[in-house]
PDB file of N, CA, C and O in Angstrom:
ATOM      1  N   MET W1202     112.488  -1.453  13.343  1.00  0.00           N
ATOM      2  CA  MET W1202     114.414  -0.994  13.387  1.00  0.00           C
ATOM      3  C   MET W1202     113.850  -1.598  14.907  1.00  0.00           C
ATOM      4  O   MET W1202     113.220  -1.409  15.375  1.00  0.00           O
ATOM      5  N   GLY W1203     115.002  -2.289  14.919  1.00  0.00           N
ATOM      6  CA  GLY W1203     115.720  -2.351  16.625  1.00  0.00           C
ATOM      7  C   GLY W1203     115.666  -3.987  16.902  1.00  0.00           C
ATOM      8  O   GLY W1203     114.865  -4.292  16.078  1.00  0.00           O
ATOM      9  N   PRO W1204     115.777  -4.074  17.665  1.00  0.00           N
ATOM     10  CA  PRO W1204     116.000  -5.637  18.675  1.00  0.00           C
ATOM     11  C   PRO W1204     115.050  -5.953  18.361  1.00  0.00           C
ATOM     12  O   PRO W1204     113.764  -5.565  19.226  1.00  0.00           O
ATOM     13  N   ASP W1205     114.188  -7.073  18.378  1.00  0.00           N
ATOM     14  CA  ASP W1205     113.022  -7.720  18.531  1.00  0.00           C
ATOM     15  C   ASP W1205     112.712  -7.854  19.628  1.00  0.00           C
ATOM     16  O   ASP W1205     111.457  -7.645  20.016  1.00  0.00           O
ATOM     17  N   ASP W1206     113.338  -7.902  21.106  1.00  0.00           N
ATOM     18  CA  ASP W1206     113.171  -8.297  21.802  1.00  0.00           C
ATOM     19  C   ASP W1206     112.600  -7.034  22.616  1.00  0.00           C
ATOM     20  O   ASP W1206     111.879  -7.031  23.290  1.00  0.00           O
ATOM     21  N   LEU W1207     113.017  -5.931  21.778  1.00  0.00           N
ATOM     22  CA  LEU W1207     112.166  -4.571  22.485  1.00  0.00           C
ATOM     23  C   LEU W1207     110.996  -4.430  21.484  1.00  0.00           C
ATOM     24  O   LEU W1207     110.177  -3.847  22.115  1.00  0.00           O
ATOM     25  N   ARG W1208     111.055  -5.097  20.549  1.00  0.00           N
ATOM     26  CA  ARG W1208     110.059  -4.709  19.401  1.00  0.00           C
ATOM     27  C   ARG W1208     108.526  -5.200  19.936  1.00  0.00           C
ATOM     28  O   ARG W1208     107.872  -4.368  19.737  1.00  0.00           O
ATOM     29  N   ILE W1209     108.802  -6.374  20.771  1.00  0.00           N
ATOM     30  CA  ILE W1209     107.684  -7.371  20.796  1.00  0.00           C
ATOM     31  C   ILE W1209     107.026  -6.703  21.999  1.00  0.00           C
ATOM     32  O   ILE W1209     105.840  -6.606  22.409  1.00  0.00           O
ATOM     33  N   LEU W1210     107.888  -5.641  23.208  1.00  0.00           N
ATOM     34  CA  LEU W1210     107.450  -4.823  24.229  1.00  0.00           C
ATOM     35  C   LEU W1210     105.997  -3.497  24.246  1.00  0.00           C
ATOM     36  O   LEU W1210     105.600  -3.298  24.833  1.00  0.00           O
ATOM     37  N   ILE W1211     105.740  -3.400  22.909  1.00  0.00           N
ATOM     38  CA  ILE W1211     105.779  -1.812  21.855  1.00  0.00           C
ATOM     39  C   ILE W1211     103.932  -2.825  22.044  1.00  0.00           C
ATOM     40  O   ILE W1211     103.734  -3.658  21.552  1.00  0.00           O
ATOM     41  N   ARG W1212     103.223  -2.009  23.054  1.00  0.00           N
ATOM     42  CA  ARG W1212     101.867  -2.187  23.420  1.00  0.00           C
ATOM     43  C   ARG W1212     101.591  -1.228  21.825  1.00  0.00           C
ATOM     44  O   ARG W1212     101.333  -0.099  21.648  1.00  0.00           O
ATOM     45  N   ALA W1213      99.856  -1.864  21.744  1.00  0.00           N
ATOM     46  CA  ALA W1213      99.302  -1.488  20.605  1.00  0.00           C
ATOM     47  C   ALA W1213      99.035   0.634  21.295  1.00  0.00           C
ATOM     48  O   ALA W1213      98.692   0.592  22.676  1.00  0.00           O
ATOM     49  N   GLY W1214      98.945   1.478  20.517  1.00  0.00           N
ATOM     50  CA  GLY W1214      99.050   2.784  20.528  1.00  0.00           C
ATOM     51  C   GLY W1214     100.052   3.151  21.574  1.00  0.00           C
ATOM     52  O   GLY W1214     100.148   4.394  21.968  1.00  0.00           O
ATOM     53  N   GLY W1215     101.555   2.794  21.494  1.00  0.00           N
ATOM     54  CA  GLY W1215     102.249   2.972  22.528  1.00  0.00           C
ATOM     55  C   GLY W1215     103.482   3.557  21.885  1.00  0.00           C
ATOM     56  O   GLY W1215     104.838   3.262  21.897  1.00  0.00           O
ATOM     57  N   GLU W1216     102.817   3.613  20.744  1.00  0.00           N
ATOM     58  CA  GLU W1216     103.897   4.023  19.161  1.00  0.00           C
ATOM     59  C   GLU W1216     104.404   5.298  19.006  1.00  0.00           C
ATOM     60  O   GLU W1216     106.104   5.589  18.988  1.00  0.00           O
ATOM     61  N   GLY W1217     103.850   6.568  20.291  1.00  0.00           N
ATOM     62  CA  GLY W1217     104.176   7.724  20.260  1.00  0.00           C
ATOM     63  C   GLY W1217     103.666   8.907  19.605  1.00  0.00           C
ATOM     64  O   GLY W1217     103.411   8.065  18.660  1.00  0.00           O
ATOM     65  N   GLN W1218     104.155   9.825  19.659  1.00  0.00           N
ATOM     66  CA  GLN W1218     103.648  11.160  19.285  1.00  0.00           C
ATOM     67  C   GLN W1218     104.695  11.330  18.399  1.00  0.00           C
ATOM     68  O   GLN W1218     105.891  11.569  18.134  1.00  0.00           O
ATOM     69  N   SER W1219     104.653  11.424  16.488  1.00  0.00           N
ATOM     70  CA  SER W1219     105.436  11.600  15.573  1.00  0.00           C
ATOM     71  C   SER W1219     105.460  12.829  15.663  1.00  0.00           C
ATOM     72  O   SER W1219     104.402  13.732  15.793  1.00  0.00           O
ATOM     73  N   MET W1220     106.822  14.123  15.685  1.00  0.00           N
ATOM     74  CA  MET W1220     107.351  15.197  15.400  1.00  0.00           C
ATOM     75  C   MET W1220     107.731  15.483  14.340  1.00  0.00           C
ATOM     76  O   MET W1220     108.969  14.834  14.447  1.00  0.00           O
ATOM     77  N   ARG W1221     107.181  15.680  13.247  1.00  0.00           N
ATOM     78  CA  ARG W1221     108.206  16.409  12.483  1.00  0.00           C
ATOM     79  C   ARG W1221     108.932  17.785  12.765  1.00  0.00           C
ATOM     80  O   ARG W1221     109.272  18.149  11.354  1.00  0.00           O
ATOM     81  N   SER W1222     108.124  18.369  13.200  1.00  0.00           N
ATOM     82  CA  SER W1222     108.787  20.140  13.343  1.00  0.00           C
ATOM     83  C   SER W1222     109.066  20.013  14.825  1.00  0.00           C
ATOM     84  O   SER W1222     107.934  19.783  15.441  1.00  0.00           O
ATOM     85  N   PRO W1223     109.107  21.306  14.491  1.00  0.00           N
ATOM     86  CA  PRO W1223     109.319  22.140  16.015  1.00  0.00           C
ATOM     87  C   PRO W1223     108.005  22.414  16.421  1.00  0.00           C
ATOM     88  O   PRO W1223     107.564  22.622  17.929  1.00  0.00           O
ATOM     89  N   ALA W1224     107.328  23.144  15.721  1.00  0.00           N
ATOM     90  CA  ALA W1224     105.847  22.928  16.130  1.00  0.00           C
ATOM     91  C   ALA W1224     104.849  21.783  16.382  1.00  0.00           C
ATOM     92  O   ALA W1224     104.351  22.003  17.771  1.00  0.00           O
ATOM     93  N   ASP W1225     105.307  20.738  15.777  1.00  0.00           N
ATOM     94  CA  ASP W1225     104.505  19.817  16.568  1.00  0.00           C
ATOM     95  C   ASP W1225     105.177  18.996  18.006  1.00  0.00           C
ATOM     96  O   ASP W1225     104.226  18.970  18.673  1.00  0.00           O
ATOM     97  N   PHE W1226     106.344  19.645  18.477  1.00  0.00           N
ATOM     98  CA  PHE W1226     106.272  19.222  19.497  1.00  0.00           C
ATOM     99  C   PHE W1226     106.132  19.977  20.345  1.00  0.00           C
ATOM    100  O   PHE W1226     105.362  19.712  21.753  1.00  0.00           O
ATOM    101  N   ASP W1227     105.637  21.356  20.164  1.00  0.00           N
ATOM    102  CA  ASP W1227     104.935  22.639  21.110  1.00  0.00           C
ATOM    103  C   ASP W1227     103.861  21.905  20.716  1.00  0.00           C
ATOM    104  O   ASP W1227     103.486  22.478  22.461  1.00  0.00           O
ATOM    105  N   GLU W1228     103.384  21.509  20.631  1.00  0.00           N
ATOM    106  CA  GLU W1228     101.415  21.211  20.520  1.00  0.00           C
ATOM    107  C   GLU W1228     101.842  19.997  21.342  1.00  0.00           C
ATOM    108  O   GLU W1228     101.172  19.760  22.255  1.00  0.00           O
ATOM    109  N   TRP W1229     102.431  18.898  21.057  1.00  0.00           N
ATOM    110  CA  TRP W1229     102.335  17.901  22.323  1.00  0.00           C
ATOM    111  C   TRP W1229     102.540  18.103  23.260  1.00  0.00           C
ATOM    112  O   TRP W1229     101.828  18.136  24.114  1.00  0.00           O
ATOM    113  N   ALA W1230     103.887  19.104  23.719  1.00  0.00           N
ATOM    114  CA  ALA W1230     104.033  19.646  24.871  1.00  0.00           C
ATOM    115  C   ALA W1230     102.648  20.066  25.624  1.00  0.00           C
ATOM    116  O   ALA W1230     102.723  20.076  26.999  1.00  0.00           O
ATOM    117  N   SER W1231     102.415  20.907  25.174  1.00  0.00           N
ATOM    118  CA  SER W1231     101.952  21.855  25.924  1.00  0.00           C
ATOM    119  C   SER W1231     100.175  21.492  25.662  1.00  0.00           C
ATOM    120  O   SER W1231      99.600  21.882  27.011  1.00  0.00           O
ATOM    121  N   SER W1232     100.303  20.262  25.273  1.00  0.00           N
ATOM    122  CA  SER W1232      98.657  19.581  25.321  1.00  0.00           C
ATOM    123  C   SER W1232      98.864  18.602  27.203  1.00  0.00           C
ATOM    124  O   SER W1232      98.100  17.719  27.145  1.00  0.00           O
ATOM    125  N   ARG W1233     100.456  18.696  27.386  1.00  0.00           N
ATOM    126  CA  ARG W1233     100.826  17.248  28.618  1.00  0.00           C
ATOM    127  C   ARG W1233     100.308  18.288  29.938  1.00  0.00           C
ATOM    128  O   ARG W1233     100.925  19.517  30.069  1.00  0.00           O
ATOM    129  N   PRO W1234     100.103  18.006  31.303  1.00  0.00           N
ATOM    130  CA  PRO W1234      99.993  18.875  31.840  1.00  0.00           C
ATOM    131  C   PRO W1234     101.966  18.334  32.129  1.00  0.00           C
ATOM    132  O   PRO W1234     102.068  17.645  32.815  1.00  0.00           O
ATOM    133  N   ALA W1235     102.261  20.057  33.064  1.00  0.00           N
ATOM    134  CA  ALA W1235     103.463  19.594  34.006  1.00  0.00           C
ATOM    135  C   ALA W1235     103.941  18.844  34.183  1.00  0.00           C
ATOM    136  O   ALA W1235     105.072  18.336  33.532  1.00  0.00           O
ATOM    137  N   GLU W1236     103.037  18.211  35.188  1.00  0.00           N
ATOM    138  CA  GLU W1236     103.843  17.090  36.246  1.00  0.00           C
ATOM    139  C   GLU W1236     103.782  15.253  35.359  1.00  0.00           C
ATOM    140  O   GLU W1236     104.826  15.240  36.033  1.00  0.00           O
ATOM    141  N   GLU W1237     103.504  15.791  34.007  1.00  0.00           N
ATOM    142  CA  GLU W1237     103.894  14.449  33.435  1.00  0.00           C
ATOM    143  C   GLU W1237     105.442  14.679  32.975  1.00  0.00           C
ATOM    144  O   GLU W1237     105.909  13.568  32.702  1.00  0.00           O
ATOM    145  N   PHE W1238     105.793  15.839  32.905  1.00  0.00           N
ATOM    146  CA  PHE W1238     107.650  15.858  32.701  1.00  0.00           C
ATOM    147  C   PHE W1238     108.358  15.586  33.607  1.00  0.00           C
ATOM    148  O   PHE W1238     109.971  16.258  33.903  1.00  0.00           O
ATOM    149  N   ALA W1239     108.013  15.574  35.018  1.00  0.00           N
ATOM    150  CA  ALA W1239     108.913  15.202  36.061  1.00  0.00           C
ATOM    151  C   ALA W1239     109.355  13.773  35.871  1.00  0.00           C
ATOM    152  O   ALA W1239     110.353  14.144  36.333  1.00  0.00           O
ATOM    153  N   GLU W1240     108.481  12.884  34.963  1.00  0.00           N
ATOM    154  CA  GLU W1240     109.575  12.058  34.424  1.00  0.00           C
ATOM    155  C   GLU W1240     109.872  11.667  33.359  1.00  0.00           C
ATOM    156  O   GLU W1240     109.487  12.463  32.296  1.00  0.00           O
ATOM    157  N   PRO W1241     110.745  11.413  33.507  1.00  0.00           N
ATOM    158  CA  PRO W1241     111.591  11.548  31.861  1.00  0.00           C
ATOM    159  C   PRO W1241     110.822  10.627  30.569  1.00  0.00           C
ATOM    160  O   PRO W1241     109.732   9.791  31.086  1.00  0.00           O
ATOM    161  N   PHE W1242     111.162  10.890  29.478  1.00  0.00           N
ATOM    162  CA  PHE W1242     109.805  10.453  28.428  1.00  0.00           C
ATOM    163  C   PHE W1242     111.168   9.935  27.297  1.00  0.00           C
ATOM    164  O   PHE W1242     112.208   9.790  27.333  1.00  0.00           O
ATOM    165  N   THR W1243     110.309   8.783  26.810  1.00  0.00           N
ATOM    166  CA  THR W1243     111.338   7.875  25.916  1.00  0.00           C
ATOM    167  C   THR W1243     110.812   8.443  24.618  1.00  0.00           C
ATOM    168  O   THR W1243     109.647   8.904  23.850  1.00  0.00           O
ATOM    169  N   PHE W1244     112.432   8.458  23.392  1.00  0.00           N
ATOM    170  CA  PHE W1244     112.065   9.152  22.157  1.00  0.00           C
ATOM    171  C   PHE W1244     112.994   8.087  21.344  1.00  0.00           C
ATOM    172  O   PHE W1244     113.870   7.962  21.715  1.00  0.00           O
ATOM    173  N   VAL W1245     112.468   8.165  19.895  1.00  0.00           N
ATOM    174  CA  VAL W1245     113.390   7.426  19.162  1.00  0.00           C
ATOM    175  C   VAL W1245     113.274   8.077  17.888  1.00  0.00           C
ATOM    176  O   VAL W1245     112.343   9.084  17.551  1.00  0.00           O
ATOM    177  N   VAL W1246     113.982   8.110  16.690  1.00  0.00           N
ATOM    178  CA  VAL W1246     114.524   8.791  15.359  1.00  0.00           C
ATOM    179  C   VAL W1246     113.406   7.378  14.563  1.00  0.00           C
ATOM    180  O   VAL W1246     114.252   6.416  14.432  1.00  0.00           O
ATOM    181  N   ASP W1247     112.498   7.039  14.003  1.00  0.00           N
ATOM    182  CA  ASP W1247     111.932   6.166  12.745  1.00  0.00           C
ATOM    183  C   ASP W1247     113.032   6.296  12.222  1.00  0.00           C
ATOM    184  O   ASP W1247     113.436   6.748  11.476  1.00  0.00           O
ATOM    185  N   ALA W1248     112.727   4.788  11.163  1.00  0.00           N
ATOM    186  CA  ALA W1248     113.551   4.493  10.127  1.00  0.00           C
ATOM    187  C   ALA W1248     113.274   6.000   8.152  1.00  0.00           C
ATOM    188  O   ALA W1248     113.781   6.081   7.870  1.00  0.00           O
ATOM    189  N   ALA W1249     112.221   6.333   9.075  1.00  0.00           N
ATOM    190  CA  ALA W1249     111.205   7.417   8.173  1.00  0.00           C
ATOM    191  C   ALA W1249     111.988   9.095   8.616  1.00  0.00           C
ATOM    192  O   ALA W1249     112.143  10.219   8.100  1.00  0.00           O
ATOM    193  N   GLY W1250     113.000   8.758   9.927  1.00  0.00           N
ATOM    194  CA  GLY W1250     113.859  10.148   9.764  1.00  0.00           C
ATOM    195  C   GLY W1250     112.805  10.605  10.856  1.00  0.00           C
ATOM    196  O   GLY W1250     113.210  12.408  10.996  1.00  0.00           O
ATOM    197  N   VAL W1251     111.636  10.584  11.611  1.00  0.00           N
ATOM    198  CA  VAL W1251     110.597  11.316  12.286  1.00  0.00           C
ATOM    199  C   VAL W1251     110.836  10.720  13.485  1.00  0.00           C
ATOM    200  O   VAL W1251     111.151   9.673  14.036  1.00  0.00           O
ATOM    201  N   LEU W1252     111.075  11.849  14.658  1.00  0.00           N
ATOM    202  CA  LEU W1252     111.149  11.776  15.926  1.00  0.00           C
ATOM    203  C   LEU W1252     109.673  11.050  16.306  1.00  0.00           C
ATOM    204  O   LEU W1252     108.168  11.855  16.491  1.00  0.00           O
ATOM    205  N   ARG W1253     109.956  10.416  17.603  1.00  0.00           N
ATOM    206  CA  ARG W1253     108.947   9.731  18.210  1.00  0.00           C
ATOM    207  C   ARG W1253     108.961  10.205  19.570  1.00  0.00           C
ATOM    208  O   ARG W1253     110.365   9.680  20.226  1.00  0.00           O
ATOM    209  N   ALA W1254     107.966  10.844  20.419  1.00  0.00           N
ATOM    210  CA  ALA W1254     108.204  10.812  21.458  1.00  0.00           C
ATOM    211  C   ALA W1254     106.978  10.091  22.390  1.00  0.00           C
ATOM    212  O   ALA W1254     105.840  10.199  21.958  1.00  0.00           O
ATOM    213  N   ARG W1255     107.596   9.474  23.766  1.00  0.00           N
ATOM    214  CA  ARG W1255     106.375   8.695  24.508  1.00  0.00           C
ATOM    215  C   ARG W1255     106.607   8.868  25.943  1.00  0.00           C
ATOM    216  O   ARG W1255     107.764   8.763  26.326  1.00  0.00           O
ATOM    217  N   LEU W1256     105.606   9.848  26.125  1.00  0.00           N
ATOM    218  CA  LEU W1256     105.742   9.757  28.851  1.00  0.00           C
ATOM    219  C   LEU W1256     105.346   8.388  28.488  1.00  0.00           C
ATOM    220  O   LEU W1256     104.427   7.904  28.237  1.00  0.00           O
ATOM    221  N   PRO W1257     105.848   8.376  30.232  1.00  0.00           N
ATOM    222  CA  PRO W1257     105.236   6.881  30.530  1.00  0.00           C
ATOM    223  C   PRO W1257     104.291   6.719  30.415  1.00  0.00           C
ATOM    224  O   PRO W1257     103.240   8.106  31.193  1.00  0.00           O
ATOM    225  N   PRO W1258     103.289   5.833  31.351  1.00  0.00           N
ATOM    226  CA  PRO W1258     101.803   5.559  31.093  1.00  0.00           C
ATOM    227  C   PRO W1258     101.252   5.879  32.487  1.00  0.00           C
ATOM    228  O   PRO W1258     102.443   6.040  33.387  1.00  0.00           O
TER     229      PRO W1258
END
């Protein structure tokens, strides 16, 4: 979903982490160093209603 001009910017492996529950988010966040959260991260809800989050490279 979304505009083609944005969709083509997604790199392979850049789709983000799927999160279907609060536990999924906790697992994802706890596996990251705290310094990574100094920068904002991107999130979307995909067509299936699943939250996807990605920190900048």
